[in-house]
Tab-separated table of C-alpha atoms in Angstrom:
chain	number	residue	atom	x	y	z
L	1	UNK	CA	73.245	99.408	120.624
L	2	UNK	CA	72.175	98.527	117.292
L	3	UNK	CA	73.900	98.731	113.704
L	4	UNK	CA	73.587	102.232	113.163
L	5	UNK	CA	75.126	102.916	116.739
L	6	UNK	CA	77.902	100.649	115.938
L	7	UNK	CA	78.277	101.991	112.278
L	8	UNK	CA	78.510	105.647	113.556
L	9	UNK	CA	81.274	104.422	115.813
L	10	UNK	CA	82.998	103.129	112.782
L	11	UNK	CA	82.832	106.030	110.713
L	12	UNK	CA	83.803	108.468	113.929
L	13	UNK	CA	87.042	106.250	114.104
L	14	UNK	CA	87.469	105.956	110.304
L	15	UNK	CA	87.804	110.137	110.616
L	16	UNK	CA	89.975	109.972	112.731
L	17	UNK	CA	92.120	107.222	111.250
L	18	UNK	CA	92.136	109.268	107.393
L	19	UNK	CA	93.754	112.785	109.455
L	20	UNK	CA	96.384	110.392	110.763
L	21	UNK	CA	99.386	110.377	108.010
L	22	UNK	CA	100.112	106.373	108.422
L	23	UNK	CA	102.065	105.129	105.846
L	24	UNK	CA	103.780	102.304	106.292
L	25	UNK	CA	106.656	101.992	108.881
L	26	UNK	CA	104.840	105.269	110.290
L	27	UNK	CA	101.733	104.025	112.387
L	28	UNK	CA	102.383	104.665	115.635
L	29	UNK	CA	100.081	107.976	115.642
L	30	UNK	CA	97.357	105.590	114.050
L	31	UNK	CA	97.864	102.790	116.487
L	32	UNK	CA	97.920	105.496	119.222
L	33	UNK	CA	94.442	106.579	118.208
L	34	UNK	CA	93.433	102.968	117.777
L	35	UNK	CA	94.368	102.373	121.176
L	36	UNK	CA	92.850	105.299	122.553
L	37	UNK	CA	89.375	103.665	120.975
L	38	UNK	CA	89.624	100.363	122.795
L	39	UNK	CA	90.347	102.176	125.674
L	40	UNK	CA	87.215	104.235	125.374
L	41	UNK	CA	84.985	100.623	124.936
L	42	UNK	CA	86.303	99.032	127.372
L	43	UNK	CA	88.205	96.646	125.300
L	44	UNK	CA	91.655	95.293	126.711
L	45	UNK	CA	94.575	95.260	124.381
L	46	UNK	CA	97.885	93.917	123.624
L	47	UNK	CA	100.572	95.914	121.852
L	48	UNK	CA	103.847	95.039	119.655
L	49	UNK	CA	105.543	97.734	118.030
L	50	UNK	CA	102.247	99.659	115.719
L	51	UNK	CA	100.421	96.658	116.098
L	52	UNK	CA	97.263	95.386	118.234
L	53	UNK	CA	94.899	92.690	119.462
L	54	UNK	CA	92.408	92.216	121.509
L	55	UNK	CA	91.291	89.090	122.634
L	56	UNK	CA	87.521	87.553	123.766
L	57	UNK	CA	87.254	87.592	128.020
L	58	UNK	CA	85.965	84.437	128.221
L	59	UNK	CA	88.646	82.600	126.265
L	60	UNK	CA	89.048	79.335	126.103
L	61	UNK	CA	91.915	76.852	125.421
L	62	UNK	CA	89.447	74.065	124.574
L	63	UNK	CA	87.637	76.018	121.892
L	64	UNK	CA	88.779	76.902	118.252
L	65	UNK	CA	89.522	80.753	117.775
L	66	UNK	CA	88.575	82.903	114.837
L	67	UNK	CA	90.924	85.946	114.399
L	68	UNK	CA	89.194	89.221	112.630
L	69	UNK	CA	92.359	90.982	110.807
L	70	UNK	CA	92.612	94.174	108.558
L	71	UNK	CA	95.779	96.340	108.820
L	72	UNK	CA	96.498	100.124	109.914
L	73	UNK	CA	98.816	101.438	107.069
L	74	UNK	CA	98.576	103.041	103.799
L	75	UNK	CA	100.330	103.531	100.771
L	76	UNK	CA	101.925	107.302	99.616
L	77	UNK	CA	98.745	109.164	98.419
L	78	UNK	CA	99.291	109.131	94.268
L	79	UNK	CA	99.973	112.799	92.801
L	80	UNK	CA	96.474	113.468	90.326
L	81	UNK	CA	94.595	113.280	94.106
L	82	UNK	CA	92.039	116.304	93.656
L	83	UNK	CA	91.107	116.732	97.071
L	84	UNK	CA	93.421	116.140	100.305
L	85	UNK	CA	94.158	112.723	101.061
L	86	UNK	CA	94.320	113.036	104.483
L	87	UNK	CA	90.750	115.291	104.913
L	88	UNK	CA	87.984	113.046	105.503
L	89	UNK	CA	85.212	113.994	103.207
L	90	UNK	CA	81.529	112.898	103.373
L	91	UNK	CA	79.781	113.517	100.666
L	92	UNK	CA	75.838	112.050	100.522
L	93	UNK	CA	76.960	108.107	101.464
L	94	UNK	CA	80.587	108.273	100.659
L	95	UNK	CA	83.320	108.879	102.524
L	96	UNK	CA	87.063	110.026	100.826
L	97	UNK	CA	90.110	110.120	102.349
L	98	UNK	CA	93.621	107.460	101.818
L	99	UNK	CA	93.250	104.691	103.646
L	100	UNK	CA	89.532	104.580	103.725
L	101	UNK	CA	88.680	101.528	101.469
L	102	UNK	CA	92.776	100.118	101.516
L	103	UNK	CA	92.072	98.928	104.393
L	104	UNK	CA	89.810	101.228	106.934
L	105	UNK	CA	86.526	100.121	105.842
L	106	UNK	CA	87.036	96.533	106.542
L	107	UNK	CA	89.384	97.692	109.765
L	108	UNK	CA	86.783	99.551	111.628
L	109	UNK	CA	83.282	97.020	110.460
L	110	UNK	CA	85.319	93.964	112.085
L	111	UNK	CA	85.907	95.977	115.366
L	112	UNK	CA	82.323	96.210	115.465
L	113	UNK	CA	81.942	92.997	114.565
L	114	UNK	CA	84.097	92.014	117.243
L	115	UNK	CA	82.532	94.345	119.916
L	116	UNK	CA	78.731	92.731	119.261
L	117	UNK	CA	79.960	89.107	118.635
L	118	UNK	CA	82.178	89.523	122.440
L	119	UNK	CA	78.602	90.242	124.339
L	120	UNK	CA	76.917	86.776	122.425
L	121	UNK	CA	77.347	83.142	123.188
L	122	UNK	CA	80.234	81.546	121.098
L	123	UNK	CA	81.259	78.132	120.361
L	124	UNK	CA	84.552	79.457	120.429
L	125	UNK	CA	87.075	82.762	120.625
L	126	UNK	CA	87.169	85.381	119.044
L	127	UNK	CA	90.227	87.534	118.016
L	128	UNK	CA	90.174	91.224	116.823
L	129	UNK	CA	94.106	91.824	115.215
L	130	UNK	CA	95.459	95.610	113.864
L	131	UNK	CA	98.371	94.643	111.872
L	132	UNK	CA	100.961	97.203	110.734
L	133	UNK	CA	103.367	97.216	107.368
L	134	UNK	CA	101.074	95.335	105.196
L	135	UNK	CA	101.381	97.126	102.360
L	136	UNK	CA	105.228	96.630	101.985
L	137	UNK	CA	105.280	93.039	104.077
L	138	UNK	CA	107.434	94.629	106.468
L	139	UNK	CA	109.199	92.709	109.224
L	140	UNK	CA	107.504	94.810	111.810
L	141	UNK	CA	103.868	94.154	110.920
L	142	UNK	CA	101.752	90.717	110.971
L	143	UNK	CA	104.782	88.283	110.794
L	144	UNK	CA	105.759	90.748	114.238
L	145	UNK	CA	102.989	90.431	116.334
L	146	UNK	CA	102.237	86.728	115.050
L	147	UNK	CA	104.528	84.949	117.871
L	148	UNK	CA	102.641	87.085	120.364
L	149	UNK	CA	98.828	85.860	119.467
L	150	UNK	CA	96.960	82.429	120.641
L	151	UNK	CA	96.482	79.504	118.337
L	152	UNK	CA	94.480	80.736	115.385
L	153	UNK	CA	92.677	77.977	113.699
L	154	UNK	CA	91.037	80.543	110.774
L	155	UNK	CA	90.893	84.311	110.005
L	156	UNK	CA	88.801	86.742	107.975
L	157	UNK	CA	90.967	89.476	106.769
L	158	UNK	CA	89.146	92.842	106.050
L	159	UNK	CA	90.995	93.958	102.280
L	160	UNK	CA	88.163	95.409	99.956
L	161	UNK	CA	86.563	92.718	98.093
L	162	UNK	CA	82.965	93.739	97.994
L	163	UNK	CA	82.108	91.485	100.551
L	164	UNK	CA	82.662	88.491	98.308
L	165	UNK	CA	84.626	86.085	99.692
L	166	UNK	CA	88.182	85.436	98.599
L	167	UNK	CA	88.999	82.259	98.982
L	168	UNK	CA	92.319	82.183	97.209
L	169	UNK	CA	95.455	84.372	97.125
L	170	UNK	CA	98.572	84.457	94.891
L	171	UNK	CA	101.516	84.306	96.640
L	172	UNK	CA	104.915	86.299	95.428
L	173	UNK	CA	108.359	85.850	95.075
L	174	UNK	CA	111.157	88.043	93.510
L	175	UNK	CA	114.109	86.558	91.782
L	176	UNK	CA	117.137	88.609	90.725
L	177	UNK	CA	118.742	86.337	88.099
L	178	UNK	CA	122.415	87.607	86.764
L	179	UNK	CA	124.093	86.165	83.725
L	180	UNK	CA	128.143	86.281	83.153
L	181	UNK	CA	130.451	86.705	80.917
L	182	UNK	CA	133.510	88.822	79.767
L	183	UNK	CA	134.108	91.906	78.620
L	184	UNK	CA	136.040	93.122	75.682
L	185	UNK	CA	135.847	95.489	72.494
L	186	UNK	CA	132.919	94.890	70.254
L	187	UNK	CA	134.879	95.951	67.162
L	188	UNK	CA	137.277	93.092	67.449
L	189	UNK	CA	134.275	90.482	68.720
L	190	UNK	CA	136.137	89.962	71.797
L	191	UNK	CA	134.831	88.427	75.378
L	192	UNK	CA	131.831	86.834	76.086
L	193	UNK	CA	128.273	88.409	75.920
L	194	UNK	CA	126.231	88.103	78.817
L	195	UNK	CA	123.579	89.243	77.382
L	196	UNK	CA	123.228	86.208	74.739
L	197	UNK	CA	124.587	83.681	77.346
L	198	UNK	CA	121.264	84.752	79.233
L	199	UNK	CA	119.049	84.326	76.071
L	200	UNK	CA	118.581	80.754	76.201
L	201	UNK	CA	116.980	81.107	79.340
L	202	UNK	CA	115.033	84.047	79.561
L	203	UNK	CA	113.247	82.308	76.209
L	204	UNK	CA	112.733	79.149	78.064
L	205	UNK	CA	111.124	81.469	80.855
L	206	UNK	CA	108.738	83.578	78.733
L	207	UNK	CA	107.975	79.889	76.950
L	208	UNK	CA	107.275	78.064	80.031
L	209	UNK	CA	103.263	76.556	81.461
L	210	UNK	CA	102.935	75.173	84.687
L	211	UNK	CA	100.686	72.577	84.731
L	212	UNK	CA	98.255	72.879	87.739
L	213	UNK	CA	95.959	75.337	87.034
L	214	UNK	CA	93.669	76.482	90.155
L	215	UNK	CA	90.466	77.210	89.245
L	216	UNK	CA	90.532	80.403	91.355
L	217	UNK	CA	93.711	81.751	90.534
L	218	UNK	CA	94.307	80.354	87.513
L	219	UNK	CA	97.947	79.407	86.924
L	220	UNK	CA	101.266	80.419	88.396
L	221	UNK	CA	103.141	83.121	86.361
L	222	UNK	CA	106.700	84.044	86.116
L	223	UNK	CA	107.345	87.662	84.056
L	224	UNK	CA	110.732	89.187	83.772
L	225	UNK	CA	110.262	92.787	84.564
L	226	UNK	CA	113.881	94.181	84.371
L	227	UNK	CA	117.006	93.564	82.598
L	228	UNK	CA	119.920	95.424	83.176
L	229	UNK	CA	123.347	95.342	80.637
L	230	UNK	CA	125.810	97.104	79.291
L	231	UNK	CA	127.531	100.158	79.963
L	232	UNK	CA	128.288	101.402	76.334
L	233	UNK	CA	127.950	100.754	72.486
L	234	UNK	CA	131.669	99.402	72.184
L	235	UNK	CA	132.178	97.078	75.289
L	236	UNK	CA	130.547	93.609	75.311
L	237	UNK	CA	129.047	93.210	78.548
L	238	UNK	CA	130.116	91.163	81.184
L	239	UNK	CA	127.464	90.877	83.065
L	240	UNK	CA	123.403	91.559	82.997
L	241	UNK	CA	120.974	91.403	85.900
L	242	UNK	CA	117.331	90.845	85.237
L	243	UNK	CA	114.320	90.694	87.944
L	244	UNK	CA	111.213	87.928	87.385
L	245	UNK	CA	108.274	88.852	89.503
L	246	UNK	CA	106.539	85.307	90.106
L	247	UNK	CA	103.025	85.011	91.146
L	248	UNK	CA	102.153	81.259	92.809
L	249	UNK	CA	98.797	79.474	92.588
L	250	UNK	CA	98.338	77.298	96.065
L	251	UNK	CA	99.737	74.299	94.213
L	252	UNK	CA	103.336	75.871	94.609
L	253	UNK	CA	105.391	76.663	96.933
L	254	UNK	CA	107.814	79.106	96.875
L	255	UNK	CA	110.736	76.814	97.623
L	256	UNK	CA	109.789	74.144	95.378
L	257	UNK	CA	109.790	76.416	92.434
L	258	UNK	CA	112.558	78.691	93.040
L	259	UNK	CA	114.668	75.005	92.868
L	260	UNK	CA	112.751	74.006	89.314
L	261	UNK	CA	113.680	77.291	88.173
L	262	UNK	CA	117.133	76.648	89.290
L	263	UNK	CA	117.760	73.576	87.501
L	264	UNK	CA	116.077	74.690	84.401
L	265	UNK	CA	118.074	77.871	84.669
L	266	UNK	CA	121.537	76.584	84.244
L	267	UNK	CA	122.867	79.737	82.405
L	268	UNK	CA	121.732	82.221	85.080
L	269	UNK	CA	122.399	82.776	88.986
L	270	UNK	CA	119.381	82.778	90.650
L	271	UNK	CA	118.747	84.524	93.918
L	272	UNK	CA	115.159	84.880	95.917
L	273	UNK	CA	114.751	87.693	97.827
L	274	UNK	CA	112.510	85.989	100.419
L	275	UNK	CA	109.989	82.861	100.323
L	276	UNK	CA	107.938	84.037	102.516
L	277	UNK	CA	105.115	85.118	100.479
L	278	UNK	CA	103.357	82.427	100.080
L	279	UNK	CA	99.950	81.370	98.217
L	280	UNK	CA	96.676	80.810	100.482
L	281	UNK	CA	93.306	79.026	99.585
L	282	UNK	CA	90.657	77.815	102.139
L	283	UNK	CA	87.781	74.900	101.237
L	284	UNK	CA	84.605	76.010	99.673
L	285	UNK	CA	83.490	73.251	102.060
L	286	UNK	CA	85.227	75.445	105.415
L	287	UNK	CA	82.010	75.988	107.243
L	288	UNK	CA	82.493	79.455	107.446
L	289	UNK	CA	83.115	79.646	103.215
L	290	UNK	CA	79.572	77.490	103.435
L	291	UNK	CA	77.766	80.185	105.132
L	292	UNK	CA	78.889	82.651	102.848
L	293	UNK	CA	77.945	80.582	99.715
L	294	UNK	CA	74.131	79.848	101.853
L	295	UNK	CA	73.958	83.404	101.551
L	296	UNK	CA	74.588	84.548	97.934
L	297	UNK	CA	78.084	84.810	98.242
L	298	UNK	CA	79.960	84.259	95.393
L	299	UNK	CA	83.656	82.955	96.054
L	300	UNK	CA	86.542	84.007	94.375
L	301	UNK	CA	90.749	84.319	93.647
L	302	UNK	CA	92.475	87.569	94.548
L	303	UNK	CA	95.187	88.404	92.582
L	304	UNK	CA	96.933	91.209	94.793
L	305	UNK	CA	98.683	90.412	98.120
L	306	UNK	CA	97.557	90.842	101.812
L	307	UNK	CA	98.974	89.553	105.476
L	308	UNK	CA	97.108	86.601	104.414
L	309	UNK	CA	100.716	85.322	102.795
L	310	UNK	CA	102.178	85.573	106.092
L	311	UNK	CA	99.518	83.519	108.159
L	312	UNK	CA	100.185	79.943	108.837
L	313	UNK	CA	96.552	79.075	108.962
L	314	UNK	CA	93.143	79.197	107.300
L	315	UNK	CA	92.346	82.183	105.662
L	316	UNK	CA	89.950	84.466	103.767
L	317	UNK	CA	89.710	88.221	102.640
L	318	UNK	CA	85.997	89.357	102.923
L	319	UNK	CA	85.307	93.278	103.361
L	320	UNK	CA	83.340	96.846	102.573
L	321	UNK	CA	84.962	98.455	99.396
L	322	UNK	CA	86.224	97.884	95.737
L	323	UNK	CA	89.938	96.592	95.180
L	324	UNK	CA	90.254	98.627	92.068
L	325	UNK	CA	89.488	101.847	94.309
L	326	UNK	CA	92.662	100.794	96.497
L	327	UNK	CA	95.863	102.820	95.519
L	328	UNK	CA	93.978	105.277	93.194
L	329	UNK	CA	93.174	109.001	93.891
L	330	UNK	CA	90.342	110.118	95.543
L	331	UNK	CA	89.819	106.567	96.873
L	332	UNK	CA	86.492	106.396	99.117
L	333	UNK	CA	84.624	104.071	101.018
L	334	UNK	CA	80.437	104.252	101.190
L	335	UNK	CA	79.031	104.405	104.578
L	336	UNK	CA	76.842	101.944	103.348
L	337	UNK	CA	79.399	99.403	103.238
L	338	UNK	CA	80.576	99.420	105.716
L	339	UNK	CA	77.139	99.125	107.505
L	340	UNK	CA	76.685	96.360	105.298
L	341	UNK	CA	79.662	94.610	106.065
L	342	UNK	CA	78.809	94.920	110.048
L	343	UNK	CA	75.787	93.156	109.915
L	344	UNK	CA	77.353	90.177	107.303
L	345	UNK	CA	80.098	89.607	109.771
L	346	UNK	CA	78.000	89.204	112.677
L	347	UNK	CA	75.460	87.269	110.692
L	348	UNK	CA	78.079	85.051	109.348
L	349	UNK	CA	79.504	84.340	112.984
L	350	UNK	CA	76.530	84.618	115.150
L	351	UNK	CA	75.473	80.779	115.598
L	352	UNK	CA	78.556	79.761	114.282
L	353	UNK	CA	79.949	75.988	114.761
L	354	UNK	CA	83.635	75.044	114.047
């Protein structure tokens, strides 16, 4: 078969995929149909919950393995969508439908990828991964299936990015922050205001700079988003909640920062919602991230969030499509693409050495 074979293939399956309502926590009619595909090529699979893998069959133990990720779900199609989100549209070289750059393009190209690289000689395995609940970092999704897979030693994740390569990804963490104090009449200037007891430290907040920069992502920024208080003109409030959405840089962690923030903070109660969003970044010098800059490649930070966060290894995001086309309506993929990004993968991994 050659490209265009393996590109129809894609878009056939990329159809399919788009009439499939899959958003997240709701894949297992798109997983079905994936399934029924690797069924159909011949390709063994393992299954945990909506998501898949499929591994090389002449795996070996000895040799390092290079896992090809991109995830099955989608977000709620937006409201000002003109056409149906779920019909898949062609139209000259571009193909509509939700789900179809966010993340189909890159999810179908890498199971080509993976179906010409299985039939070459390799230095080492190969691993083709469908992960589910990406786009809300579910606990059934890529930290689900994770225990299940081989040793992974580096992965290129599918998400829309032009076929640039990403080589850097904020990480997230969520921090509901309450302040306390008492309630009483505001005629009489009774009680305690929480909202002015949490001043001090939502100014030292909007105030603060990290100091480690990375030249890809820039620096690490913390933004309050919400602030709740009060329940009426004449009571002093007792209490006020307020969210900071924090966006980390690879030079820190999660942990370490939600405890700087905690002794800075000594006003406010601090609580993370989870640490387990963590930044990535991989070595321009990563011979893989070498390959990409030998060809023209231009590497890059990512601002927005993928499975990457959840992936205790080398990573990069490299695939077919736009990131500002992700979430919008009408979003589209070109055929083009992703018959583009078919024969960079392969090129990028054919000949490869670890």
């Amino acid at each position: 078969m050659d490209t265009i074979n393996y590109t129809n293939d894609a878009i056939g399956l990329l159809k399919e995929l788009i009439q499939i309502p899959s958003v997240s926590r709701n894949e297992e009619k798109a997983a079905d149909k994936l399934a029924e595909y690797l069924d159909k090529w011949g390709l063994p699979y393992g299954r945990e919950v909506n998501n898949l893998w499929v591994g090389c069959q002449d795996w070996d133990s000895n040799r390092p393995t290079i896992m090809l990720n991109a995830h099955i779900d989608t977000v709620k199609p937006v409201s000002t969508w003109t056409r149906d989100a779920f019909t898949p549209t062609l139209e000259g070289d571009t193909l509509y439908g939700l789900g179809s750059n966010d993340c189909g393009g890159g999810l179908v190209a890498l199971l080509q990828a993976y179906r010409i690289m299985v039939e070459r000689p390799r230095d080492y395995n190969l691993l083709w991964v469908a992960s589910a609940e990406e786009e809300i970092s579910g606990a059934n999704g890529f930290s689900r299936v994770l225990p299940k897979l081989p040793k992974v030693d580096v992965a290129i994740v599918g998400e829309p990015t032009g076929m640039q390569p990403a080589i850097a990804e904020k990480g997230l963490m969520v921090i509901d922050g309450y302040a306390h104090g008492k309630s009483g009449h505001a005629a009489r200037n009774e009680g305690v205001n929480a909202i002015y007891e949490a001043l001090d430290d939502l100014v030292w907040l909007r105030d603060y700079k990290f100091r480690k920069v990375s030249p890809f992502l820039g620096a690490t920024k913390m933004t309050v988003t919400v602030v709740e208080s009060g329940t009426q003109h004449n009571v002093i409030p007792d209490v006020l909640h307020f969210i900071i959405d924090v966006r980390t840089n690879e030079y820190y962690q999660n942990e370490y920062l939600f405890e700087f923030l905690h002794k800075k903070m000594t006003k406010c109660e601090l609580r993370a919602r989870s640490f387990r969003l963590h930044s990535s970044s991989i070595s321009p010098d990563h011979p893989l991230i070498k390959r990409c800059i030998d060809r023209g490649m231009q590497p890059f930070g990512s601002p927005t969030l993928s499975d990457q966060a959840l992936m205790p290894f080398l990573s990069f995001k490299l695939g077919p499509g736009e990131s500002s086309r992700s979430h919008a309506a009408d979003e589209y993929i070109k055929i083009s693409e992703i018959s583009k990004a078919i024969d960079i993968y392969v090129d990028l991994l054919d000949g490869l050495v670890l």
